[in-house]
Every structure is written in C-alpha cells, then in structure tokens.
mmCIF file of C-alpha atoms in Angstrom:
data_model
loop_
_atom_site.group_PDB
_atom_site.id
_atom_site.type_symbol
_atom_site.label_atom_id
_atom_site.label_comp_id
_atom_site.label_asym_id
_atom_site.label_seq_id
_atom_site.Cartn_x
_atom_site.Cartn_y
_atom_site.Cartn_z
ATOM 1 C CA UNK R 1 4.880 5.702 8.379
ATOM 2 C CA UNK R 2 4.903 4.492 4.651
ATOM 3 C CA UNK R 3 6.139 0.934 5.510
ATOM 4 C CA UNK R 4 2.852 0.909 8.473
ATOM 5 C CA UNK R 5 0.307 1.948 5.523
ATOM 6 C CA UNK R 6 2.240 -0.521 3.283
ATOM 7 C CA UNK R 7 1.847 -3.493 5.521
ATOM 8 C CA UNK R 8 -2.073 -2.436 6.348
ATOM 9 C CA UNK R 9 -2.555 -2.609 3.018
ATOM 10 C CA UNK R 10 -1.258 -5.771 2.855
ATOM 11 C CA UNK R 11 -3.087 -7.488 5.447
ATOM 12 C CA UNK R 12 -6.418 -6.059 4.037
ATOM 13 C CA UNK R 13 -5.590 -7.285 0.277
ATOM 14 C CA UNK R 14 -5.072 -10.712 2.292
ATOM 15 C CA UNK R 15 -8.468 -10.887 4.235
ATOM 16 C CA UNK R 16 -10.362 -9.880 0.846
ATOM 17 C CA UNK R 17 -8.518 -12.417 -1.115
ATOM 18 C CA UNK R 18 -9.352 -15.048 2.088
ATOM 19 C CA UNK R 19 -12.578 -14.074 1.540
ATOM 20 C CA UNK R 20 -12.842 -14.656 -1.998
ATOM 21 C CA UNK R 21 -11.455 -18.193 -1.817
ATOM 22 C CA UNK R 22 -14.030 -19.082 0.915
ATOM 23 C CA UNK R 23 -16.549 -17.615 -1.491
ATOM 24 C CA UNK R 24 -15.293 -20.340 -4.502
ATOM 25 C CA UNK R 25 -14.786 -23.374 -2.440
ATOM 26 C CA UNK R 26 -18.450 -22.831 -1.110
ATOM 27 C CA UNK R 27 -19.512 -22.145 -4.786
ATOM 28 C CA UNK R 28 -17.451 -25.012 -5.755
ATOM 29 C CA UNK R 29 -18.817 -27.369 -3.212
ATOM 30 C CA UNK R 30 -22.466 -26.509 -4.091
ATOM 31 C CA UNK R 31 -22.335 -26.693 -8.122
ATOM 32 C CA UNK R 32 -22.486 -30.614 -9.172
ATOM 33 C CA UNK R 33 -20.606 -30.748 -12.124
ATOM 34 C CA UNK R 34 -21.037 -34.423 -13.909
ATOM 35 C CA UNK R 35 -17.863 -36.395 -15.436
ATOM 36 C CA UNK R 36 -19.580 -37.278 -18.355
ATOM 37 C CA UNK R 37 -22.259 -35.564 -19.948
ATOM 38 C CA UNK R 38 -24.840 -37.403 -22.137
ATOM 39 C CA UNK R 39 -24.606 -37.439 -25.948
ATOM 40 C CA UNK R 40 -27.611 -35.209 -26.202
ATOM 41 C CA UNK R 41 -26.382 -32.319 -23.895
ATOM 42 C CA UNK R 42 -27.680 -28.759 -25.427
ATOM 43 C CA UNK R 43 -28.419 -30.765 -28.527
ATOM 44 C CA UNK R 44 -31.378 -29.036 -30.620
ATOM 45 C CA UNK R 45 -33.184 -32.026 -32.024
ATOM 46 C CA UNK R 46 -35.904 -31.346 -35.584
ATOM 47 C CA UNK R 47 -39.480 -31.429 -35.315
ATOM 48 C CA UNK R 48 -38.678 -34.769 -37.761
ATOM 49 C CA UNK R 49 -36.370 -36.321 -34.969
ATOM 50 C CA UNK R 50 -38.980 -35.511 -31.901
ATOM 51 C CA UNK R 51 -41.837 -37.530 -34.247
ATOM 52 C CA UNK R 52 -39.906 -40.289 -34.877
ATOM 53 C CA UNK R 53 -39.427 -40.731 -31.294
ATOM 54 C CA UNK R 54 -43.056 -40.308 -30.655
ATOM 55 C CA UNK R 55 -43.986 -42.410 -33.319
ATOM 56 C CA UNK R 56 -41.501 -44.903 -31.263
ATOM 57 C CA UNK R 57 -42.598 -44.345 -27.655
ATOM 58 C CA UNK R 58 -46.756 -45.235 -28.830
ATOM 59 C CA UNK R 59 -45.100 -48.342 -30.875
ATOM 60 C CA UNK R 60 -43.936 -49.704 -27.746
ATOM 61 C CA UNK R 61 -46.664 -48.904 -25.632
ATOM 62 C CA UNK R 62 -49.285 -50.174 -27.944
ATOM 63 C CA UNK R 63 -46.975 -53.424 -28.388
ATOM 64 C CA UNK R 64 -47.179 -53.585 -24.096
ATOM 65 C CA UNK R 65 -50.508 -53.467 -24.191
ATOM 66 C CA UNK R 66 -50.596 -56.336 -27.139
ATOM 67 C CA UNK R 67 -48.489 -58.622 -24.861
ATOM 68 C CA UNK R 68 -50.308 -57.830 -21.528
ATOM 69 C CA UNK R 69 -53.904 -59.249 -23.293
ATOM 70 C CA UNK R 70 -54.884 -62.315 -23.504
ATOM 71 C CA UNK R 71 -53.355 -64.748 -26.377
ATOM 72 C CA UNK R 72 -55.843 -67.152 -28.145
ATOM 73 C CA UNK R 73 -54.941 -70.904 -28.749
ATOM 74 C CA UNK R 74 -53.161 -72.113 -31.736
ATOM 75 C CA UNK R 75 -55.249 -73.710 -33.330
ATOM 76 C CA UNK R 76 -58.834 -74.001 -34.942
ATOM 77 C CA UNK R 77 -59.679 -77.551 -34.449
ATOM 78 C CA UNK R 78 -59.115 -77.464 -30.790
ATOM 79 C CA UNK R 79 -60.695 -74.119 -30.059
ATOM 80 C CA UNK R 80 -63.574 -73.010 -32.827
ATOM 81 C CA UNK R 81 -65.914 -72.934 -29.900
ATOM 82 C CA UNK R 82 -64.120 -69.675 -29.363
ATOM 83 C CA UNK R 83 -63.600 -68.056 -32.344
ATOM 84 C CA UNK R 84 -66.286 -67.142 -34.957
ATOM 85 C CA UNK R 85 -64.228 -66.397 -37.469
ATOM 86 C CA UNK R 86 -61.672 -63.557 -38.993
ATOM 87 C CA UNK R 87 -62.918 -59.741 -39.004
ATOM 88 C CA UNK R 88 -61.357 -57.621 -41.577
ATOM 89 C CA UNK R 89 -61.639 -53.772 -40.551
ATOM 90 C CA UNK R 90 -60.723 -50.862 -42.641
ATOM 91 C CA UNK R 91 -60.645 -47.234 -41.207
ATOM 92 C CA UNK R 92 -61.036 -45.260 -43.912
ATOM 93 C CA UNK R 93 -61.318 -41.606 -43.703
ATOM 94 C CA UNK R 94 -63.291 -39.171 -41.185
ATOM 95 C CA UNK R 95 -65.838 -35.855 -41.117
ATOM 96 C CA UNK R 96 -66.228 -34.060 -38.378
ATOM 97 C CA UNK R 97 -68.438 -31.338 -37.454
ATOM 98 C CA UNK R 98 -66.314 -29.118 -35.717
ATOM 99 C CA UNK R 99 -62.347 -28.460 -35.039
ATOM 100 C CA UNK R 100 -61.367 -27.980 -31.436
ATOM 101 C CA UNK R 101 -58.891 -25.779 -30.286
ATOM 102 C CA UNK R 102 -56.687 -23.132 -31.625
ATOM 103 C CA UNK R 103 -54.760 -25.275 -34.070
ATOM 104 C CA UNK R 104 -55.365 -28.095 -36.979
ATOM 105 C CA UNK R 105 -56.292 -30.973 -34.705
ATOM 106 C CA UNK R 106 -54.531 -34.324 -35.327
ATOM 107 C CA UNK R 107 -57.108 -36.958 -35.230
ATOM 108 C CA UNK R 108 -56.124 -40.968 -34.796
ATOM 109 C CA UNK R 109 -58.823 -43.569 -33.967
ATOM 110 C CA UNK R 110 -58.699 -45.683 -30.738
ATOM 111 C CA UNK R 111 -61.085 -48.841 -31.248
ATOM 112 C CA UNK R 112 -61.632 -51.679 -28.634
ATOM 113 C CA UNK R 113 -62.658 -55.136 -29.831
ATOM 114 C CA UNK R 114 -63.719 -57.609 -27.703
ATOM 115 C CA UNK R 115 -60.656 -57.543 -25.025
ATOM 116 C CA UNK R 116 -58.343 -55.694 -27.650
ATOM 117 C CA UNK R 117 -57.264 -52.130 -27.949
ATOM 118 C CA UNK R 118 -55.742 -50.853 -30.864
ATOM 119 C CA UNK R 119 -54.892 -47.562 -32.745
ATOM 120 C CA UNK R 120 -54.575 -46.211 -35.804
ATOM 121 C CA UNK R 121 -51.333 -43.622 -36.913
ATOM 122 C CA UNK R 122 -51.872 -40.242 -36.429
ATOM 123 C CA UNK R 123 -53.445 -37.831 -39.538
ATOM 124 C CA UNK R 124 -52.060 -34.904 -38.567
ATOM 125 C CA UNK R 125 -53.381 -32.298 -39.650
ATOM 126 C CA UNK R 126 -56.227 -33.785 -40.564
ATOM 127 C CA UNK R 127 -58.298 -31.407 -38.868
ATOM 128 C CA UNK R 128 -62.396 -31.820 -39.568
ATOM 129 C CA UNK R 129 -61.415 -34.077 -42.704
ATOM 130 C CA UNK R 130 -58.770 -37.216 -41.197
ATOM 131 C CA UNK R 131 -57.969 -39.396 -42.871
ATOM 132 C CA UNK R 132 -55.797 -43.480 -42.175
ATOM 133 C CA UNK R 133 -56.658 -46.178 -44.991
ATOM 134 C CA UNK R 134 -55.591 -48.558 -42.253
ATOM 135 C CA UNK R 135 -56.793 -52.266 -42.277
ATOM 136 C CA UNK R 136 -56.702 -54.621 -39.007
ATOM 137 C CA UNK R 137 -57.366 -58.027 -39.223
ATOM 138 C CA UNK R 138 -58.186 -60.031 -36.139
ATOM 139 C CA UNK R 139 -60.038 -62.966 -34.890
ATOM 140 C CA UNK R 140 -63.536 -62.473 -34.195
ATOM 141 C CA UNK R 141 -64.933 -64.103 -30.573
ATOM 142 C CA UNK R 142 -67.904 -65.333 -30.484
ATOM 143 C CA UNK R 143 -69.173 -63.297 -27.332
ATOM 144 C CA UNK R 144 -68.616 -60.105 -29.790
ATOM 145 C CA UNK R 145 -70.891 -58.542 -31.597
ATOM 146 C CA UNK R 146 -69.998 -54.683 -31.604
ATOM 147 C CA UNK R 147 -67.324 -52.392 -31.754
ATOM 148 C CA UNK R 148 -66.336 -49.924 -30.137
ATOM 149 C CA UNK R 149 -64.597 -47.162 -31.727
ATOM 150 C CA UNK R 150 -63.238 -43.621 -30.424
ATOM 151 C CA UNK R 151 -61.812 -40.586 -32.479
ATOM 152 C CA UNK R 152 -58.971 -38.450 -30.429
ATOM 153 C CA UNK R 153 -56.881 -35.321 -31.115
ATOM 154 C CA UNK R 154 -53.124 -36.142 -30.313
ATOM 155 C CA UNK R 155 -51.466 -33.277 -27.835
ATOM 156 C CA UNK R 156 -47.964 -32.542 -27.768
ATOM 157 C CA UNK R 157 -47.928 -30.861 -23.887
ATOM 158 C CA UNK R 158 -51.177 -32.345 -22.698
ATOM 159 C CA UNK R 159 -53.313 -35.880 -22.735
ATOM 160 C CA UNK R 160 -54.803 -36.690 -25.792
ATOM 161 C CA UNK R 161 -58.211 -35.217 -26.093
ATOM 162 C CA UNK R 162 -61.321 -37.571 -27.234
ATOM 163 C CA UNK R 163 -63.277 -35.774 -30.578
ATOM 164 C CA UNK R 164 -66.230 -38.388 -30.883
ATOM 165 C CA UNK R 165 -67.119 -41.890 -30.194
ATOM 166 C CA UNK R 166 -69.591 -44.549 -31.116
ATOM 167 C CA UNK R 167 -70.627 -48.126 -30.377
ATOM 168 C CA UNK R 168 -71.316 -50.202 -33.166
ATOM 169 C CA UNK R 169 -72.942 -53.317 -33.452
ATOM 170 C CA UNK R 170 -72.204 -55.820 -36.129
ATOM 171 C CA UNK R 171 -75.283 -56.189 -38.725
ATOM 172 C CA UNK R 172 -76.511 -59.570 -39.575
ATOM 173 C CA UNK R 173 -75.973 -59.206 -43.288
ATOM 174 C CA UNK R 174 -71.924 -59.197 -41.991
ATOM 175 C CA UNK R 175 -72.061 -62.477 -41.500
ATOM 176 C CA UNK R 176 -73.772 -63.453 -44.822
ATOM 177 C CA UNK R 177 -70.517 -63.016 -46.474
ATOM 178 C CA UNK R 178 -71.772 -58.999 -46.967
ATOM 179 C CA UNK R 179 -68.754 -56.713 -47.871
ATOM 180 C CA UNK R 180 -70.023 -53.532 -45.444
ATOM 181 C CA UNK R 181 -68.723 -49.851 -46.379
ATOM 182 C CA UNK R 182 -70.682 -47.867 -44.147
ATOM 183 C CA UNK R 183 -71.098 -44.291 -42.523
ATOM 184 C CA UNK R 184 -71.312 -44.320 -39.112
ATOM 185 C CA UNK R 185 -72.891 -41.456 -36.960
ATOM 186 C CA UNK R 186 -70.572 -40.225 -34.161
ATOM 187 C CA UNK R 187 -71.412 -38.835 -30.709
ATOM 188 C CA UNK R 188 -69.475 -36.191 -28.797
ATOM 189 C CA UNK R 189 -70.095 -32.614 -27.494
ATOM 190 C CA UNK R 190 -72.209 -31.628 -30.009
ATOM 191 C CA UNK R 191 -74.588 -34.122 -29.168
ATOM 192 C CA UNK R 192 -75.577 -37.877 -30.129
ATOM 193 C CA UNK R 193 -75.067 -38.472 -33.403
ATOM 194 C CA UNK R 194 -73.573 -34.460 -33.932
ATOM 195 C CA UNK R 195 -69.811 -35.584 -34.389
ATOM 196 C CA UNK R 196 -69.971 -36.005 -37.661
ATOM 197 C CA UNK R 197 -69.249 -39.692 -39.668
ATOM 198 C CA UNK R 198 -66.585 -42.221 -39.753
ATOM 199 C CA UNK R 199 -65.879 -44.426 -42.825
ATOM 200 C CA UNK R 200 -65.363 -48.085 -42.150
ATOM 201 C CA UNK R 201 -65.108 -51.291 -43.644
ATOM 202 C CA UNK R 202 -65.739 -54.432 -42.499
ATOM 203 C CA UNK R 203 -65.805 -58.121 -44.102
ATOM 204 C CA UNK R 204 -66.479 -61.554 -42.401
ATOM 205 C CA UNK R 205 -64.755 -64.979 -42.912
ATOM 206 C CA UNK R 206 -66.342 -67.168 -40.934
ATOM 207 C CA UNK R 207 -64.277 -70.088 -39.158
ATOM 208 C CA UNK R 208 -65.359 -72.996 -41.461
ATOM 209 C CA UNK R 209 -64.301 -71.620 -44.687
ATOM 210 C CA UNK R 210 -61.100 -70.618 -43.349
ATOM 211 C CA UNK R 211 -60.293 -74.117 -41.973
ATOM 212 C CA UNK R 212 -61.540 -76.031 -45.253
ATOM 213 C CA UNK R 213 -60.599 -73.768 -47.917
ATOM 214 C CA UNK R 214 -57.376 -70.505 -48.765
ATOM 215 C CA UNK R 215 -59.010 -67.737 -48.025
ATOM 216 C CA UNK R 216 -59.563 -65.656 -51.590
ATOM 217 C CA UNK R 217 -60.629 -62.313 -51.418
ATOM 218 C CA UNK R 218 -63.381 -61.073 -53.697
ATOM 219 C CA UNK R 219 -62.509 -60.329 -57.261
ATOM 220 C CA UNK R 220 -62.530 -56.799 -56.872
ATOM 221 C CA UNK R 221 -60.903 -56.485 -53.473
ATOM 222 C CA UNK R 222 -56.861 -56.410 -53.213
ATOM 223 C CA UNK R 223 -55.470 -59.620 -52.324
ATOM 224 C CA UNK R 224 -54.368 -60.705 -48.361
ATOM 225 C CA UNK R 225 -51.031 -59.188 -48.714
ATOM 226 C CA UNK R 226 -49.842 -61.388 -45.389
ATOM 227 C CA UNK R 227 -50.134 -65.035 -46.326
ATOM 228 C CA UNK R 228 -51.601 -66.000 -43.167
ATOM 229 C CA UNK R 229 -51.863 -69.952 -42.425
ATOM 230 C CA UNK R 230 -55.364 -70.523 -42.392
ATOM 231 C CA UNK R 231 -54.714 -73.359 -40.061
ATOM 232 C CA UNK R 232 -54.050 -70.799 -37.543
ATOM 233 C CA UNK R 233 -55.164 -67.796 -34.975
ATOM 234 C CA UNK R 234 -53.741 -64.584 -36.142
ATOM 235 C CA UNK R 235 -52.611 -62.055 -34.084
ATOM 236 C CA UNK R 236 -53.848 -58.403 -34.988
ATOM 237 C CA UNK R 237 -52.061 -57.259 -38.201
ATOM 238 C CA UNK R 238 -52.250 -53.904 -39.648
ATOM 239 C CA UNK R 239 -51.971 -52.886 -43.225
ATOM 240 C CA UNK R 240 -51.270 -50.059 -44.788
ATOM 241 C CA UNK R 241 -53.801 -49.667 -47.340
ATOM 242 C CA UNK R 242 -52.973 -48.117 -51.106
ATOM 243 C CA UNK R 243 -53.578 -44.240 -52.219
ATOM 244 C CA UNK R 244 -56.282 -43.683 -54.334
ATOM 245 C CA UNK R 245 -58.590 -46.701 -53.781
ATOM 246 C CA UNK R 246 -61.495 -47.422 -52.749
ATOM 247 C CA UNK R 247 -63.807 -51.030 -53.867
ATOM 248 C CA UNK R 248 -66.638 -50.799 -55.645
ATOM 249 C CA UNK R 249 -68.539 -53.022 -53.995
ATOM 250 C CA UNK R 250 -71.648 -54.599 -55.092
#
C-alpha cells in the first residue's frame, strides 16, 4: 500500500514539474531577450545632457533647412542685379504682454527673410522679458523689402507654441546708411499690436560700397568680427553679441 501511494506521488510530482517546464519554454519563447544591449540601457541622463542634445538635434535641422534653400552666386560682379546689398540684423531683447501657460515660457525668435528661415537660441526662462543679443548677417535681395519675424515658446512634450508675430517692412531711411534701433509692435492673441515689443537692429551696406571699398563699421559700433571677403556672397552668419552693450546711436 505505501509503495502504491509512493509511486502516485511520484507520477503527480512528474506531471506538475512537466507542466512547469512547458510553462518556461513558452515564457522563454515569447520574451525577446537582445545579445547586446545599447550603451544607454537604464541610463538616467541630466537635464544638462538632454539640452545639449536638443541644442544638437535644432543645429542640424536648422543646418538642413540652410542646405535645402537656395545658394546665391559667388560673386558680385556677375550677379548685383540680384543682390542689394548686406543686411545686418540684431535681435535684441523682448516684452511681452502676457506669459502663457503654467510655467516660465522659453521664448526664441523664428524670422523669415526673403526665402530664408532662421532662429535664434532659446532664452529660457525668459518668460514676458526674453532676451538673445544675436546678430545675423545676410545678403539682402532686391525683391525684399520686409521681414518677417515670429516669437515662439519652446515645449519639451509638445510643438512649439507661437507667442506673437509681426511683418515688418524695411524704412527708407535704412537704406540711407541709417543705423535703425527700433521697437516693433507685435500681434498675437491679445490682439494686433497687443503682444507686446521686440527690439531689433538693423543696418544697410549697400552692394557698391561693399565691392569698392572694406567694409568699416561706424565708430561707435563693434567691429565685423568675421572678416568676410567683400568680393563675395555671404552665407547667413550669426554672432553672438557682447553682455552689457548696447550703441548709442546717433
């Protein structure tokens, strides 16, 4: 009787133990478990690291875009019918009227010259009150005569929300050789002109004094810091403009 229980007892631990294996290979077959994991794998990264690699990631997009546009001919002589001349533009500093959302927004401008797009770094944190000092330097067509420039609040999760916006069209005294530091009105929810104000600067060289003479920059103005052939188109540059300016123009 003992050796009968002992040998059903047997055969049972045997069928759950079958069982149980069955259960595993299934498991096993089901779970994909790479050979090699990446570098990165349950890595926690700093809010410095995750920047840097945004700061990266719009780098290379904006330099896409840069290459996708149209290129302008090498040289004055052949070409001036083109070209009016080289457009300095500083974007100074915002105020806005209002801060949207729950948190400090993080304003950068977006501004569209003639068939070029280009951006300014982020303030973040900048809130109502941004603020760049960034200069762009570009060649001026001579089909253009505005400017179109756009104020937006960078998202982390979401699309990048536009604050404000504004067209705005070159002044004649620009062209006169006129160093312009100007507040411009800004559009947006609030209503036309309810944004708040942008800061820009703009000065003019027109083509013939860049093809005769070295471009010098007025006495009170920091010098070209790129040493740009004045034989030749540029390509947009940026500059990081100093702390603690601004010109005192007259």
């Amino acid at each position: 009787m003992a050796s009968s229980l002992s040998n059903e007892f047997t055969d049972l631990k045997s069928v759950l133990q079958d069982e149980e294996n069955q259960k595993s290979d299934s498991l096993r077959k089901r779970a994909f478990v790479p050979k090699i994991l990446p570098d990165d794998f349950l890595r926690v990264f700093s809010a410095e690291v995750v920047q840097t690699n945004q700061d990266y990631t719009l780098a290379k997009r904006l330099q896409t875009e840069l290459n996708q546009q149209i290129r302008l001919p090498a040289s004055f002589e052949q070409h001036n019918d083109l070209i009016r001349g080289r457009l300095q533009i500083d974007f100074i500093e915002a105020k806005l009227n209002k801060n949207y959302g729950l948190t400090r927004m993080d304003p950068y401008v977006r501004f569209k010259l003639g068939t070029r797009v280009l951006e300014t770094p982020t303030s973040f944190n900048g809130s109502k009150n941004p603020i760049w000092k960034k200069r762009f330097i570009l060649n001026l067509p001579t089909d253009v005569d505005s400017i179109n420039i756009e104020i937006y609040d960078e998202k982390s999760f979401t699309e990048d929300e536009m604050i404000a916006f504004v067209k705005y069209p070159f002044k004649s005294n620009l062209f006169d050789g006129v160093f312009v530091d100007e507040w411009i009105p800004l559009s947006g929810r609030l209503g036309e002109q309810k944004e708040g104000y942008i800061n820009i600067h703009l000065f003019f060289t027109p083509i013939d004094q860049i093809r005769t003479s070295h471009q010098i920059v007025q006495n009170s103005m920091p010098p070209n810091p790129l040493n740009i052939n004045n034989n030749q188109l540029i390509q947009p540059a940026i500059v990081d403009l100093p702390q603690g300016i601004f010109f005192n123009h007259k």
